[in-house]
mmCIF file with all atom_site columns, C-alpha atoms in Angstrom:
data_model
loop_
_atom_site.group_PDB
_atom_site.id
_atom_site.type_symbol
_atom_site.label_atom_id
_atom_site.label_alt_id
_atom_site.label_comp_id
_atom_site.label_asym_id
_atom_site.label_entity_id
_atom_site.label_seq_id
_atom_site.pdbx_PDB_ins_code
_atom_site.Cartn_x
_atom_site.Cartn_y
_atom_site.Cartn_z
_atom_site.occupancy
_atom_site.B_iso_or_equiv
_atom_site.pdbx_formal_charge
_atom_site.auth_seq_id
_atom_site.auth_comp_id
_atom_site.auth_asym_id
_atom_site.auth_atom_id
_atom_site.pdbx_PDB_model_num
ATOM 1   C CA . MET A 1 1   ? 99.818  93.377  83.935  1.00 54.00 ? 1   MET A CA 1
ATOM 2   C CA . ASN A 1 2   ? 102.334 95.756  82.469  1.00 56.00 ? 2   ASN A CA 1
ATOM 3   C CA . SER A 1 3   ? 102.641 98.209  85.374  1.00 74.00 ? 3   SER A CA 1
ATOM 4   C CA . ARG A 1 4   ? 102.583 97.940  89.140  1.00 85.00 ? 4   ARG A CA 1
ATOM 5   C CA . SER A 1 5   ? 99.663  96.016  90.536  1.00 91.00 ? 5   SER A CA 1
ATOM 6   C CA . HIS A 1 6   ? 97.387  97.092  93.377  1.00 94.00 ? 6   HIS A CA 1
ATOM 7   C CA . PHE A 1 7   ? 94.718  95.275  95.341  1.00 95.00 ? 7   PHE A CA 1
ATOM 8   C CA . VAL A 1 8   ? 91.381  97.118  95.476  1.00 97.00 ? 8   VAL A CA 1
ATOM 9   C CA . PHE A 1 9   ? 88.368  96.185  97.608  1.00 97.00 ? 9   PHE A CA 1
ATOM 10  C CA . VAL A 1 10  ? 85.118  97.220  95.888  1.00 98.00 ? 10  VAL A CA 1
ATOM 11  C CA . TYR A 1 11  ? 81.791  97.207  97.703  1.00 98.00 ? 11  TYR A CA 1
ATOM 12  C CA . GLY A 1 12  ? 79.296  98.855  95.344  1.00 97.00 ? 12  GLY A CA 1
ATOM 13  C CA . THR A 1 13  ? 78.792  99.663  91.683  1.00 96.00 ? 13  THR A CA 1
ATOM 14  C CA . LEU A 1 14  ? 82.269  98.374  90.716  1.00 97.00 ? 14  LEU A CA 1
ATOM 15  C CA . LYS A 1 15  ? 81.480  94.778  91.698  1.00 97.00 ? 15  LYS A CA 1
ATOM 16  C CA . THR A 1 16  ? 81.156  92.106  89.022  1.00 96.00 ? 16  THR A CA 1
ATOM 17  C CA . GLY A 1 17  ? 77.879  92.499  87.116  1.00 95.00 ? 17  GLY A CA 1
ATOM 18  C CA . PHE A 1 18  ? 77.140  95.931  88.610  1.00 96.00 ? 18  PHE A CA 1
ATOM 19  C CA . PRO A 1 19  ? 76.711  99.213  86.669  1.00 94.00 ? 19  PRO A CA 1
ATOM 20  C CA . ASN A 1 20  ? 80.296  100.555 86.869  1.00 95.00 ? 20  ASN A CA 1
ATOM 21  C CA . HIS A 1 21  ? 82.192  97.271  86.638  1.00 95.00 ? 21  HIS A CA 1
ATOM 22  C CA . TYR A 1 22  ? 83.227  98.159  83.084  1.00 93.00 ? 22  TYR A CA 1
ATOM 23  C CA . TYR A 1 23  ? 85.726  100.635 84.609  1.00 94.00 ? 23  TYR A CA 1
ATOM 24  C CA . MET A 1 24  ? 87.830  97.572  85.496  1.00 94.00 ? 24  MET A CA 1
ATOM 25  C CA . GLN A 1 25  ? 88.064  96.751  81.797  1.00 92.00 ? 25  GLN A CA 1
ATOM 26  C CA . LEU A 1 26  ? 89.119  100.208 80.534  1.00 91.00 ? 26  LEU A CA 1
ATOM 27  C CA . GLY A 1 27  ? 92.801  99.306  80.735  1.00 87.00 ? 27  GLY A CA 1
ATOM 28  C CA . GLY A 1 28  ? 92.386  96.217  78.549  1.00 87.00 ? 28  GLY A CA 1
ATOM 29  C CA . PRO A 1 29  ? 91.941  92.515  79.277  1.00 86.00 ? 29  PRO A CA 1
ATOM 30  C CA . ASP A 1 30  ? 95.265  92.121  81.113  1.00 91.00 ? 30  ASP A CA 1
ATOM 31  C CA . SER A 1 31  ? 94.851  95.179  83.321  1.00 94.00 ? 31  SER A CA 1
ATOM 32  C CA . TYR A 1 32  ? 92.729  93.626  86.062  1.00 95.00 ? 32  TYR A CA 1
ATOM 33  C CA . GLU A 1 33  ? 92.124  90.270  87.728  1.00 93.00 ? 33  GLU A CA 1
ATOM 34  C CA . TYR A 1 34  ? 89.293  89.141  89.995  1.00 93.00 ? 34  TYR A CA 1
ATOM 35  C CA . ILE A 1 35  ? 90.745  87.737  93.209  1.00 92.00 ? 35  ILE A CA 1
ATOM 36  C CA . GLY A 1 36  ? 87.645  86.851  95.240  1.00 91.00 ? 36  GLY A CA 1
ATOM 37  C CA . GLN A 1 37  ? 85.032  87.879  97.762  1.00 92.00 ? 37  GLN A CA 1
ATOM 38  C CA . ALA A 1 38  ? 86.028  89.399  101.080 1.00 92.00 ? 38  ALA A CA 1
ATOM 39  C CA . LEU A 1 39  ? 84.799  91.235  104.157 1.00 93.00 ? 39  LEU A CA 1
ATOM 40  C CA . THR A 1 40  ? 86.338  94.312  105.711 1.00 94.00 ? 40  THR A CA 1
ATOM 41  C CA . ARG A 1 41  ? 88.141  93.371  108.894 1.00 93.00 ? 41  ARG A CA 1
ATOM 42  C CA . GLU A 1 42  ? 86.813  96.492  110.630 1.00 95.00 ? 42  GLU A CA 1
ATOM 43  C CA . ARG A 1 43  ? 83.192  97.531  110.786 1.00 97.00 ? 43  ARG A CA 1
ATOM 44  C CA . TYR A 1 44  ? 82.296  100.655 108.795 1.00 97.00 ? 44  TYR A CA 1
ATOM 45  C CA . PRO A 1 45  ? 79.025  102.470 108.107 1.00 96.00 ? 45  PRO A CA 1
ATOM 46  C CA . MET A 1 46  ? 77.923  102.088 104.477 1.00 97.00 ? 46  MET A CA 1
ATOM 47  C CA . VAL A 1 47  ? 74.961  104.193 103.369 1.00 95.00 ? 47  VAL A CA 1
ATOM 48  C CA . LEU A 1 48  ? 73.078  105.030 100.192 1.00 93.00 ? 48  LEU A CA 1
ATOM 49  C CA . LEU A 1 49  ? 73.442  108.654 99.144  1.00 88.00 ? 49  LEU A CA 1
ATOM 50  C CA . ASN A 1 50  ? 70.231  110.529 98.429  1.00 78.00 ? 50  ASN A CA 1
ATOM 51  C CA . LYS A 1 51  ? 67.818  108.822 96.085  1.00 79.00 ? 51  LYS A CA 1
ATOM 52  C CA . ARG A 1 52  ? 70.518  107.915 93.539  1.00 83.00 ? 52  ARG A CA 1
ATOM 53  C CA . PHE A 1 53  ? 71.379  104.655 95.339  1.00 88.00 ? 53  PHE A CA 1
ATOM 54  C CA . VAL A 1 54  ? 75.078  105.514 95.328  1.00 92.00 ? 54  VAL A CA 1
ATOM 55  C CA . PRO A 1 55  ? 76.893  103.476 97.980  1.00 95.00 ? 55  PRO A CA 1
ATOM 56  C CA . ALA A 1 56  ? 79.223  105.390 100.272 1.00 95.00 ? 56  ALA A CA 1
ATOM 57  C CA . LEU A 1 57  ? 81.579  103.978 102.864 1.00 96.00 ? 57  LEU A CA 1
ATOM 58  C CA . LEU A 1 58  ? 82.276  106.279 105.804 1.00 94.00 ? 58  LEU A CA 1
ATOM 59  C CA . HIS A 1 59  ? 85.692  106.269 107.479 1.00 93.00 ? 59  HIS A CA 1
ATOM 60  C CA . VAL A 1 60  ? 84.357  105.544 110.961 1.00 92.00 ? 60  VAL A CA 1
ATOM 61  C CA . ALA A 1 61  ? 86.033  102.268 111.943 1.00 91.00 ? 61  ALA A CA 1
ATOM 62  C CA . GLY A 1 62  ? 84.184  100.255 114.567 1.00 93.00 ? 62  GLY A CA 1
ATOM 63  C CA . SER A 1 63  ? 80.761  101.601 113.588 1.00 92.00 ? 63  SER A CA 1
ATOM 64  C CA . GLY A 1 64  ? 78.332  99.940  111.175 1.00 94.00 ? 64  GLY A CA 1
ATOM 65  C CA . ASN A 1 65  ? 79.027  96.490  109.707 1.00 97.00 ? 65  ASN A CA 1
ATOM 66  C CA . ARG A 1 66  ? 81.767  94.387  108.222 1.00 96.00 ? 66  ARG A CA 1
ATOM 67  C CA . ILE A 1 67  ? 81.270  95.191  104.555 1.00 97.00 ? 67  ILE A CA 1
ATOM 68  C CA . ALA A 1 68  ? 80.960  92.475  101.893 1.00 97.00 ? 68  ALA A CA 1
ATOM 69  C CA . GLY A 1 69  ? 82.725  93.102  98.610  1.00 96.00 ? 69  GLY A CA 1
ATOM 70  C CA . GLU A 1 70  ? 85.173  91.866  96.006  1.00 95.00 ? 70  GLU A CA 1
ATOM 71  C CA . VAL A 1 71  ? 88.934  92.193  95.654  1.00 95.00 ? 71  VAL A CA 1
ATOM 72  C CA . PHE A 1 72  ? 90.605  92.879  92.322  1.00 95.00 ? 72  PHE A CA 1
ATOM 73  C CA . LYS A 1 73  ? 94.229  93.189  91.342  1.00 94.00 ? 73  LYS A CA 1
ATOM 74  C CA . VAL A 1 74  ? 94.503  96.184  88.999  1.00 96.00 ? 74  VAL A CA 1
ATOM 75  C CA . ASP A 1 75  ? 97.312  97.981  87.223  1.00 96.00 ? 75  ASP A CA 1
ATOM 76  C CA . ASP A 1 76  ? 98.147  101.697 87.423  1.00 95.00 ? 76  ASP A CA 1
ATOM 77  C CA . LYS A 1 77  ? 95.936  102.512 84.436  1.00 95.00 ? 77  LYS A CA 1
ATOM 78  C CA . VAL A 1 78  ? 92.810  100.918 85.931  1.00 96.00 ? 78  VAL A CA 1
ATOM 79  C CA . LEU A 1 79  ? 93.559  102.490 89.331  1.00 97.00 ? 79  LEU A CA 1
ATOM 80  C CA . ALA A 1 80  ? 93.628  105.907 87.609  1.00 96.00 ? 80  ALA A CA 1
ATOM 81  C CA . HIS A 1 81  ? 90.240  105.164 85.988  1.00 95.00 ? 81  HIS A CA 1
ATOM 82  C CA . LEU A 1 82  ? 88.809  104.136 89.364  1.00 97.00 ? 82  LEU A CA 1
ATOM 83  C CA . ASP A 1 83  ? 90.153  107.333 90.953  1.00 97.00 ? 83  ASP A CA 1
ATOM 84  C CA . GLU A 1 84  ? 88.442  109.313 88.181  1.00 94.00 ? 84  GLU A CA 1
ATOM 85  C CA . LEU A 1 85  ? 85.099  107.547 88.683  1.00 94.00 ? 85  LEU A CA 1
ATOM 86  C CA . GLU A 1 86  ? 85.264  108.064 92.452  1.00 94.00 ? 86  GLU A CA 1
ATOM 87  C CA . GLY A 1 87  ? 86.154  111.748 92.136  1.00 92.00 ? 87  GLY A CA 1
ATOM 88  C CA . VAL A 1 88  ? 89.453  111.497 94.031  1.00 93.00 ? 88  VAL A CA 1
ATOM 89  C CA . ALA A 1 89  ? 90.891  114.617 92.344  1.00 92.00 ? 89  ALA A CA 1
ATOM 90  C CA . SER A 1 90  ? 87.802  116.618 93.322  1.00 90.00 ? 90  SER A CA 1
ATOM 91  C CA . ASN A 1 91  ? 87.925  115.259 96.896  1.00 89.00 ? 91  ASN A CA 1
ATOM 92  C CA . TYR A 1 92  ? 84.589  113.448 96.665  1.00 89.00 ? 92  TYR A CA 1
ATOM 93  C CA . TYR A 1 93  ? 86.047  110.070 97.672  1.00 93.00 ? 93  TYR A CA 1
ATOM 94  C CA . THR A 1 94  ? 89.506  109.265 98.946  1.00 94.00 ? 94  THR A CA 1
ATOM 95  C CA . ARG A 1 95  ? 91.480  106.072 98.414  1.00 96.00 ? 95  ARG A CA 1
ATOM 96  C CA . GLN A 1 96  ? 92.731  104.567 101.673 1.00 95.00 ? 96  GLN A CA 1
ATOM 97  C CA . ILE A 1 97  ? 94.321  101.303 102.806 1.00 96.00 ? 97  ILE A CA 1
ATOM 98  C CA . ILE A 1 98  ? 92.289  98.788  104.811 1.00 95.00 ? 98  ILE A CA 1
ATOM 99  C CA . GLU A 1 99  ? 92.579  95.200  106.012 1.00 93.00 ? 99  GLU A CA 1
ATOM 100 C CA . ILE A 1 100 ? 90.218  92.599  104.595 1.00 92.00 ? 100 ILE A CA 1
ATOM 101 C CA . ASP A 1 101 ? 89.389  88.972  105.369 1.00 90.00 ? 101 ASP A CA 1
ATOM 102 C CA . PRO A 1 102 ? 89.110  86.691  102.321 1.00 89.00 ? 102 PRO A CA 1
ATOM 103 C CA . ILE A 1 103 ? 85.974  84.585  101.864 1.00 87.00 ? 103 ILE A CA 1
ATOM 104 C CA . ASP A 1 104 ? 86.638  82.606  98.680  1.00 79.00 ? 104 ASP A CA 1
ATOM 105 C CA . PHE A 1 105 ? 90.085  83.486  97.351  1.00 74.00 ? 105 PHE A CA 1
ATOM 106 C CA . GLY A 1 106 ? 91.695  81.037  94.952  1.00 66.00 ? 106 GLY A CA 1
ATOM 107 C CA . ALA A 1 107 ? 95.444  80.548  94.733  1.00 55.00 ? 107 ALA A CA 1
ATOM 108 C CA . GLU A 1 108 ? 96.108  84.317  94.809  1.00 64.00 ? 108 GLU A CA 1
ATOM 109 C CA . GLN A 1 109 ? 96.473  85.724  98.293  1.00 67.00 ? 109 GLN A CA 1
ATOM 110 C CA . ILE A 1 110 ? 96.852  89.361  99.211  1.00 68.00 ? 110 ILE A CA 1
ATOM 111 C CA . THR A 1 111 ? 100.376 90.116  100.322 1.00 56.00 ? 111 THR A CA 1
ATOM 112 C CA . GLY A 1 112 ? 100.174 93.901  100.422 1.00 60.00 ? 112 GLY A CA 1
ATOM 113 C CA . PRO A 1 113 ? 97.781  96.756  101.146 1.00 72.00 ? 113 PRO A CA 1
ATOM 114 C CA . CYS A 1 114 ? 94.218  96.691  99.869  1.00 94.00 ? 114 CYS A CA 1
ATOM 115 C CA . PHE A 1 115 ? 92.742  99.994  98.720  1.00 97.00 ? 115 PHE A CA 1
ATOM 116 C CA . VAL A 1 116 ? 89.143  101.091 99.285  1.00 98.00 ? 116 VAL A CA 1
ATOM 117 C CA . TYR A 1 117 ? 87.258  104.307 98.519  1.00 97.00 ? 117 TYR A CA 1
ATOM 118 C CA . PHE A 1 118 ? 85.774  106.296 101.425 1.00 95.00 ? 118 PHE A CA 1
ATOM 119 C CA . LEU A 1 119 ? 83.445  109.259 101.108 1.00 94.00 ? 119 LEU A CA 1
ATOM 120 C CA . CYS A 1 120 ? 85.298  112.368 102.204 1.00 89.00 ? 120 CYS A CA 1
ATOM 121 C CA . ARG A 1 121 ? 85.009  116.118 102.357 1.00 82.00 ? 121 ARG A CA 1
ATOM 122 C CA . ASP A 1 122 ? 87.763  118.350 101.036 1.00 77.00 ? 122 ASP A CA 1
ATOM 123 C CA . GLY A 1 123 ? 90.052  115.314 100.871 1.00 71.00 ? 123 GLY A CA 1
ATOM 124 C CA . ASN A 1 124 ? 89.619  114.543 104.563 1.00 77.00 ? 124 ASN A CA 1
ATOM 125 C CA . PRO A 1 125 ? 88.354  110.984 105.110 1.00 70.00 ? 125 PRO A CA 1
ATOM 126 C CA . GLU A 1 126 ? 88.128  111.663 108.848 1.00 73.00 ? 126 GLU A CA 1
ATOM 127 C CA . PHE A 1 127 ? 85.391  114.258 108.302 1.00 76.00 ? 127 PHE A CA 1
ATOM 128 C CA . ILE A 1 128 ? 82.192  112.724 109.643 1.00 73.00 ? 128 ILE A CA 1
ATOM 129 C CA . TYR A 1 129 ? 78.896  113.421 107.946 1.00 78.00 ? 129 TYR A CA 1
ATOM 130 C CA . GLU A 1 130 ? 76.828  113.296 111.121 1.00 84.00 ? 130 GLU A CA 1
ATOM 131 C CA . GLU A 1 131 ? 73.529  113.107 109.204 1.00 86.00 ? 131 GLU A CA 1
ATOM 132 C CA . LEU A 1 132 ? 74.754  110.038 107.292 1.00 89.00 ? 132 LEU A CA 1
ATOM 133 C CA . LEU A 1 133 ? 75.543  108.217 110.514 1.00 88.00 ? 133 LEU A CA 1
ATOM 134 C CA . LEU A 1 134 ? 71.805  108.355 111.248 1.00 89.00 ? 134 LEU A CA 1
ATOM 135 C CA . GLU A 1 135 ? 70.977  106.516 107.998 1.00 89.00 ? 135 GLU A CA 1
ATOM 136 C CA . VAL A 1 136 ? 70.506  102.749 107.761 1.00 91.00 ? 136 VAL A CA 1
ATOM 137 C CA . HIS A 1 137 ? 73.925  101.082 107.601 1.00 95.00 ? 137 HIS A CA 1
ATOM 138 C CA . LEU A 1 138 ? 74.212  98.377  104.949 1.00 95.00 ? 138 LEU A CA 1
ATOM 139 C CA . ALA A 1 139 ? 76.446  95.331  105.173 1.00 97.00 ? 139 ALA A CA 1
ATOM 140 C CA . GLU A 1 140 ? 76.245  94.721  101.427 1.00 97.00 ? 140 GLU A CA 1
ATOM 141 C CA . TYR A 1 141 ? 75.310  96.653  98.285  1.00 97.00 ? 141 TYR A CA 1
ATOM 142 C CA . THR A 1 142 ? 73.085  94.218  96.408  1.00 96.00 ? 142 THR A CA 1
ATOM 143 C CA . SER A 1 143 ? 71.777  93.826  92.865  1.00 95.00 ? 143 SER A CA 1
ATOM 144 C CA . THR A 1 144 ? 68.458  95.243  94.106  1.00 94.00 ? 144 THR A CA 1
ATOM 145 C CA . HIS A 1 145 ? 70.244  98.467  95.085  1.00 93.00 ? 145 HIS A CA 1
ATOM 146 C CA . ALA A 1 146 ? 72.117  98.483  91.769  1.00 93.00 ? 146 ALA A CA 1
ATOM 147 C CA . THR A 1 147 ? 68.906  98.321  89.706  1.00 93.00 ? 147 THR A CA 1
ATOM 148 C CA . GLN A 1 148 ? 67.881  101.617 91.327  1.00 92.00 ? 148 GLN A CA 1
ATOM 149 C CA . TYR A 1 149 ? 71.314  103.260 90.910  1.00 91.00 ? 149 TYR A CA 1
ATOM 150 C CA . ILE A 1 150 ? 71.357  106.432 88.823  1.00 87.00 ? 150 ILE A CA 1
ATOM 151 C CA . PRO A 1 151 ? 74.676  106.669 86.910  1.00 84.00 ? 151 PRO A CA 1
ATOM 152 C CA . LYS A 1 152 ? 76.530  109.961 87.281  1.00 73.00 ? 152 LYS A CA 1
ATOM 153 C CA . TRP A 1 153 ? 76.326  110.771 83.551  1.00 67.00 ? 153 TRP A CA 1
ATOM 154 C CA . THR A 1 154 ? 72.486  110.652 83.657  1.00 70.00 ? 154 THR A CA 1
ATOM 155 C CA . ARG A 1 155 ? 71.976  112.737 86.790  1.00 58.00 ? 155 ARG A CA 1
ATOM 156 C CA . ALA A 1 156 ? 70.441  116.160 86.445  1.00 55.00 ? 156 ALA A CA 1
ATOM 157 C CA . VAL A 1 157 ? 72.967  118.942 86.779  1.00 51.00 ? 157 VAL A CA 1
ATOM 158 C CA . GLU A 1 158 ? 72.091  121.427 89.512  1.00 49.00 ? 158 GLU A CA 1
ATOM 159 C CA . PRO A 1 159 ? 71.827  124.999 88.219  1.00 41.00 ? 159 PRO A CA 1
ATOM 160 C CA . PRO A 1 160 ? 74.308  127.425 89.764  1.00 41.00 ? 160 PRO A CA 1
ATOM 161 C CA . ALA A 1 161 ? 73.019  129.391 92.735  1.00 42.00 ? 161 ALA A CA 1
ATOM 162 C CA . LEU A 1 162 ? 72.104  132.980 91.989  1.00 42.00 ? 162 LEU A CA 1
ATOM 163 C CA . SER A 1 163 ? 73.920  135.603 94.030  1.00 35.00 ? 163 SER A CA 1
#
């Protein structure tokens, strides 16, 4: 990796073999490295948004489940691509630091912070979507969920509201 490296915990469409995993590869073959499977140390609610099967992690530690996912080491370029996909600049998701517990890491061990993307509102990850807390909380986003996922570039655009 040519720039700084960052550990990122992914729990949904960015996982290996899932619809948005190719974002990991946008920086080139040396821009990312699979580290292994892990669980979040804290419990969080993970829900599916609407009928698009988009996974969303809510920043409500202690509620929900320990979330299963994968850890990657990525460079600055890939991290910027991930931020773009997750809508960080438009305050749709926010990147935060969490603790994880490795399941099957090889020789590489995490020695620094691990980033994750939380659903937010206006950049505030602490904002709680009360209605989403009533949804079923997943422990893992599976390939069954991913087959029903509707990629953002194929979603219908909502017409602007008339005044």
